[in-house]
Coordinates of C-alpha atoms in Angstrom, one line a residue:
M3 CA -122.0 -41.5 -53.6
Y4 CA -119.6 -43.7 -51.6
I5 CA -115.9 -43.9 -51.7
Y6 CA -113.5 -46.7 -50.2
D7 CA -111.6 -45.7 -47.1
P8 CA -108.3 -47.7 -47.0
N9 CA -107.7 -46.9 -43.4
S10 CA -111.0 -48.2 -42.0
Q11 CA -111.4 -50.6 -45.0
S12 CA -115.0 -49.5 -45.3
F13 CA -117.1 -47.1 -47.5
R14 CA -117.9 -43.6 -46.5
T15 CA -120.1 -41.0 -48.1
N16 CA -118.4 -38.6 -50.6
R17 CA -119.6 -35.1 -49.9
L18 CA -118.0 -33.8 -53.1
S19 CA -119.7 -36.3 -55.4
G20 CA -121.7 -33.5 -57.0
L21 CA -118.7 -32.5 -59.1
G22 CA -119.0 -33.9 -62.6
G23 CA -116.2 -36.1 -63.8
C24 CA -114.8 -37.1 -60.4
S25 CA -116.9 -40.2 -59.9
R26 CA -115.1 -42.7 -57.7
T27 CA -115.7 -45.3 -60.3
N28 CA -112.1 -44.3 -61.2
G29 CA -111.1 -46.3 -58.2
A30 CA -112.8 -49.6 -59.3
N31 CA -111.3 -52.4 -61.1
A32 CA -112.7 -54.0 -64.3
A33 CA -115.2 -56.0 -62.3
G34 CA -116.7 -53.0 -60.7
Q35 CA -115.1 -53.7 -57.3
P36 CA -113.0 -51.2 -55.4
Y37 CA -109.2 -51.4 -55.2
G38 CA -107.4 -54.0 -53.1
G39 CA -107.8 -54.0 -49.3
N40 CA -105.1 -51.6 -48.9
G41 CA -106.9 -49.1 -51.2
L42 CA -104.0 -49.0 -53.7
R43 CA -104.4 -49.6 -57.5
Q44 CA -103.4 -53.0 -58.6
P45 CA -102.5 -54.4 -62.1
G46 CA -105.8 -54.8 -64.0
D47 CA -107.7 -52.1 -62.1
M48 CA -109.6 -49.6 -64.3
V49 CA -108.6 -46.0 -64.4
G50 CA -109.6 -42.9 -66.4
G51 CA -113.4 -43.1 -65.9
K52 CA -115.6 -43.9 -69.0
K53 CA -112.5 -44.4 -71.3
G54 CA -112.0 -47.7 -69.6
K55 CA -108.2 -47.6 -69.5
F56 CA -106.5 -50.2 -67.4
Y57 CA -103.4 -50.0 -65.2
P58 CA -100.8 -52.1 -67.0
E59 CA -98.9 -54.9 -65.3
R60 CA -95.3 -54.5 -66.0
K61 CA -93.4 -57.4 -67.3
H62 CA -89.6 -57.2 -67.1
S63 CA -88.5 -60.6 -68.8
C64 CA -89.6 -63.1 -71.3
S65 CA -91.7 -65.5 -69.2
K66 CA -93.1 -67.6 -71.9
Q67 CA -91.7 -71.2 -72.0
Y68 CA -91.1 -72.7 -75.4
P69 CA -90.7 -76.4 -75.9
E70 CA -87.2 -77.8 -76.0
C71 CA -85.7 -78.9 -79.3
D72 CA -84.5 -82.4 -80.0
I73 CA -81.0 -83.3 -79.1
A74 CA -78.7 -85.0 -81.6
E75 CA -76.4 -87.8 -80.8
T76 CA -72.8 -86.6 -80.8
V77 CA -70.3 -89.2 -82.3
S78 CA -67.0 -87.6 -81.4
V79 CA -65.5 -84.3 -80.4
N80 CA -61.8 -83.2 -81.0
C81 CA -60.7 -79.9 -79.5
N82 CA -57.6 -77.7 -79.8
S83 CA -56.9 -74.1 -78.7
E84 CA -54.5 -71.2 -79.4
G85 CA -54.0 -68.0 -77.6
F86 CA -53.7 -64.7 -79.3
G87 CA -54.4 -60.9 -78.9
G88 CA -54.0 -59.0 -75.7
G89 CA -53.7 -55.3 -74.8
F90 CA -56.5 -53.3 -73.0
F91 CA -60.3 -53.8 -72.8
L92 CA -61.8 -50.5 -71.7
P93 CA -65.1 -48.7 -71.6
V94 CA -65.2 -46.0 -74.2
V95 CA -67.5 -42.9 -73.9
L96 CA -69.1 -42.6 -77.3
R97 CA -70.9 -39.4 -76.5
D98 CA -72.7 -37.6 -73.7
V99 CA -76.2 -36.8 -75.0
E100 CA -78.8 -34.3 -74.1
L101 CA -82.3 -35.2 -75.0
Q102 CA -85.5 -33.1 -74.8
A103 CA -89.0 -34.6 -74.8
L104 CA -92.2 -32.5 -74.8
V105 CA -94.9 -34.4 -73.1
E106 CA -98.7 -33.5 -72.8
S107 CA -100.8 -35.7 -70.6
E108 CA -104.2 -35.6 -68.7
I109 CA -104.4 -36.6 -65.1
T110 CA -107.7 -37.4 -63.5
L111 CA -107.7 -37.2 -59.6
P112 CA -109.6 -39.8 -57.7
T113 CA -111.5 -37.2 -55.8
A114 CA -112.1 -33.5 -56.2
A115 CA -109.3 -31.2 -55.1
R116 CA -109.6 -27.7 -53.7
E117 CA -105.9 -27.0 -53.6
I118 CA -102.7 -28.7 -54.7
K119 CA -100.3 -28.6 -51.7
N120 CA -97.2 -30.4 -53.1
V121 CA -96.2 -32.2 -56.3
R122 CA -93.0 -34.6 -56.3
R123 CA -91.6 -35.7 -59.7
N124 CA -89.1 -38.4 -60.5
V125 CA -88.0 -39.6 -63.8
Y126 CA -87.3 -43.2 -64.6
L127 CA -86.1 -44.8 -67.9
T128 CA -87.5 -48.2 -68.8
Q129 CA -85.5 -48.4 -72.1
C130 CA -82.5 -46.7 -73.4
K131 CA -81.1 -48.5 -76.5
A132 CA -78.6 -47.4 -79.1
I133 CA -77.6 -48.9 -82.4
P134 CA -75.1 -47.6 -85.0
S135 CA -76.7 -45.9 -87.9
I136 CA -76.3 -47.2 -91.5
A137 CA -76.9 -43.7 -92.8
T138 CA -73.7 -42.2 -91.6
E139 CA -70.7 -43.6 -89.8
A140 CA -70.6 -41.0 -87.1
S141 CA -74.0 -41.4 -85.6
V142 CA -76.2 -43.8 -83.6
N143 CA -79.9 -44.2 -83.3
V144 CA -81.1 -43.9 -79.7
F145 CA -84.5 -45.3 -78.5
V146 CA -85.5 -43.9 -75.1
S147 CA -88.7 -44.7 -73.1
G148 CA -89.7 -44.0 -69.6
Y149 CA -92.1 -42.2 -67.3
I150 CA -92.5 -39.3 -64.9
H151 CA -93.7 -40.6 -61.5
K152 CA -95.8 -37.8 -60.0
N153 CA -96.9 -37.8 -56.4
I154 CA -99.7 -35.2 -55.9
Q155 CA -100.7 -34.1 -52.3
Y156 CA -103.9 -32.1 -52.2
V157 CA -107.0 -31.1 -49.9
E158 CA -110.6 -31.6 -50.9
E159 CA -111.9 -28.7 -48.7
C160 CA -110.6 -25.6 -46.9
S161 CA -109.7 -27.8 -44.0
G162 CA -109.3 -31.6 -43.6
Y163 CA -107.0 -34.5 -44.4
L164 CA -104.3 -34.3 -47.0
Q165 CA -105.0 -36.7 -49.9
D166 CA -102.1 -38.6 -51.5
Y167 CA -102.2 -39.6 -55.1
S168 CA -99.5 -41.1 -57.4
V169 CA -99.6 -41.4 -61.2
E170 CA -97.1 -42.3 -63.9
V171 CA -96.8 -40.3 -67.2
P172 CA -95.1 -42.3 -69.9
F173 CA -93.0 -40.8 -72.7
S174 CA -90.8 -42.1 -75.6
C175 CA -88.3 -40.6 -78.0
N176 CA -86.3 -42.0 -81.0
Q177 CA -83.5 -39.7 -82.1
T178 CA -80.3 -39.9 -84.2
V179 CA -77.2 -38.7 -82.2
E180 CA -73.9 -37.7 -83.7
I181 CA -70.9 -39.3 -81.8
E182 CA -67.1 -38.5 -81.4
N183 CA -65.8 -42.0 -80.9
F184 CA -67.0 -44.6 -83.4
P185 CA -68.6 -47.8 -81.9
T186 CA -67.1 -51.1 -83.2
Q187 CA -69.6 -53.5 -84.9
F188 CA -69.3 -56.6 -87.2
F189 CA -72.2 -58.4 -88.9
S190 CA -72.8 -62.1 -88.7
E191 CA -74.0 -64.6 -91.4
K192 CA -76.2 -67.4 -89.9
S193 CA -77.7 -68.9 -93.0
T194 CA -76.2 -71.3 -95.5
S195 CA -78.4 -69.9 -98.1
T196 CA -75.6 -67.4 -99.0
G197 CA -72.5 -69.5 -97.9
E198 CA -73.6 -73.0 -99.0
R199 CA -71.0 -75.6 -100.1
I200 CA -72.1 -77.9 -103.0
F201 CA -70.2 -81.1 -104.1
V202 CA -70.2 -82.6 -107.6
D203 CA -71.9 -86.0 -107.8
K204 CA -70.1 -89.2 -109.0
K205 CA -71.1 -88.8 -112.6
G206 CA -69.9 -85.2 -112.7
M207 CA -73.2 -84.1 -114.1
G208 CA -74.6 -82.0 -111.3
G209 CA -74.7 -81.5 -107.5
D210 CA -74.6 -84.4 -105.0
H211 CA -77.8 -84.5 -103.2
C212 CA -76.4 -86.6 -100.5
V213 CA -73.6 -84.3 -99.3
S214 CA -73.9 -80.6 -98.4
G215 CA -72.2 -78.1 -96.2
G216 CA -71.6 -74.4 -95.6
L217 CA -70.0 -71.7 -93.5
T218 CA -71.9 -69.7 -91.0
F219 CA -70.5 -67.3 -88.3
E220 CA -71.7 -65.0 -85.5
Y221 CA -69.8 -62.1 -84.2
Y222 CA -70.8 -61.1 -80.7
N223 CA -70.6 -57.2 -80.5
E224 CA -70.3 -55.3 -77.3
P225 CA -73.5 -53.5 -76.7
I226 CA -73.8 -49.7 -76.4
E227 CA -74.8 -49.1 -72.8
C228 CA -76.8 -46.1 -71.7
R229 CA -76.2 -44.3 -68.3
L230 CA -78.6 -41.7 -67.0
L231 CA -76.6 -38.7 -65.6
F232 CA -79.3 -36.0 -65.1
S233 CA -83.0 -35.3 -65.5
A234 CA -85.2 -32.4 -65.2
V235 CA -88.9 -31.8 -65.4
N236 CA -90.3 -28.3 -66.4
D237 CA -94.0 -28.3 -66.6
I238 CA -97.2 -26.3 -66.3
D239 CA -100.5 -27.8 -65.0
L240 CA -103.8 -26.6 -66.2
Y241 CA -106.8 -27.4 -64.0
K242 CA -110.0 -28.4 -65.8
H243 CA -113.7 -28.9 -64.8
V244 CA -113.4 -26.3 -62.1
D245 CA -116.7 -25.7 -60.4
K246 CA -118.0 -22.5 -58.6
W247 CA -116.3 -23.6 -55.4
G248 CA -112.9 -23.8 -57.0
R249 CA -112.8 -27.6 -57.0
F250 CA -111.4 -29.6 -59.9
C251 CA -110.6 -33.2 -60.8
K252 CA -108.7 -33.1 -64.1
I253 CA -105.2 -31.8 -64.7
V254 CA -103.7 -31.2 -68.1
E255 CA -100.0 -31.3 -67.8
K256 CA -97.6 -29.8 -70.5
A257 CA -94.1 -30.9 -69.6
E258 CA -90.5 -30.6 -70.9
V259 CA -88.4 -33.6 -69.8
L260 CA -84.7 -33.0 -70.1
L261 CA -82.3 -36.0 -70.0
I262 CA -78.6 -36.1 -70.1
F263 CA -77.1 -39.6 -70.4
R264 CA -73.9 -41.2 -71.4
L265 CA -73.4 -43.8 -74.3
I266 CA -70.6 -46.3 -73.5
Q267 CA -69.1 -49.2 -75.3
S268 CA -66.3 -51.6 -74.2
Q269 CA -63.5 -51.7 -76.8
Q270 CA -60.1 -53.5 -77.1
F271 CA -56.9 -51.6 -77.7
D272 CA -53.4 -52.7 -78.3
E273 CA -52.2 -49.6 -76.4
L274 CA -53.8 -47.0 -74.3
P275 CA -55.6 -44.5 -76.6
D276 CA -54.2 -41.1 -76.8
G277 CA -56.5 -37.9 -76.7
E278 CA -57.8 -35.5 -74.0
E279 CA -56.6 -35.6 -70.5
P280 CA -58.5 -38.0 -68.3
G281 CA -61.7 -36.3 -66.9
A282 CA -61.8 -33.5 -69.5
Q283 CA -64.9 -34.7 -71.2
N284 CA -66.5 -35.5 -67.8
Q285 CA -65.8 -31.9 -66.6
A286 CA -67.5 -30.5 -69.8
T287 CA -70.6 -32.6 -69.0
Q288 CA -70.8 -31.6 -65.4
G289 CA -70.6 -28.0 -66.4
R290 CA -73.5 -28.4 -68.7
I291 CA -75.5 -30.1 -66.0
Q292 CA -74.6 -27.3 -63.6
N293 CA -75.8 -24.7 -66.1
K294 CA -79.2 -26.5 -66.5
M295 CA -79.6 -26.6 -62.7
N296 CA -78.8 -22.8 -62.4
R297 CA -81.4 -22.0 -65.0
G298 CA -84.0 -23.7 -62.8
K299 CA -83.3 -21.6 -59.7

């Protein structure tokens, strides 16, 4: 059995190839070729052995181009303006939220491990969206997605080089959260099917098919933003496919992911809002975070 050595950019014999389930085909792409010249997994490479899973390529924006619409001929434009309103436009903390996610995953190492030396974990959120609930006025629906980035360092034998392997464990949660400060929201009406204006025809016997109109409007609400304040990962790793020499290649991870994040919406006030002293709510959140950190020590 041969494996790809990124340092020498060549193949070498894998002395541990006798361990079932640790075939280095996990390090080949969909075409059966090894990973790129630097030995790192690239988007489109195959992982997970016989299951044929693929390492997805992340897309962070809508890249698809749509054809442009026709442009009408403008005859005339008359404009006027009037100032109104005022006051204060401030970010309002709707609520600090604690969210728990229980995640179970399977991790297949690229080669057999004799001993895990170090594991580093980092939590990243790819989505944190909130919309006001229509079920109750004092709650919002929160949609959270992210992943645990795990960097695993291990040795294949009693002595030798330290192997480095990184993997991402995705998770997703949808929860309804009660809030203390209500978000502002207004609905729009973008279709004339409910706000159509019909004129009588010249004979007064029906609607004029040559003239029509209507009223549509769009209200642009301030979004509810999400800011991550604290994260913790509490897990247990179960080693599978362990042979008589104590080598293994599969890890079953059972993890508790704890997130504390802040929901914020910018709102307008005629006067500065009354309430708690500045920083009182933040002190309560910091105390809760410190309590979680003390439990982990």
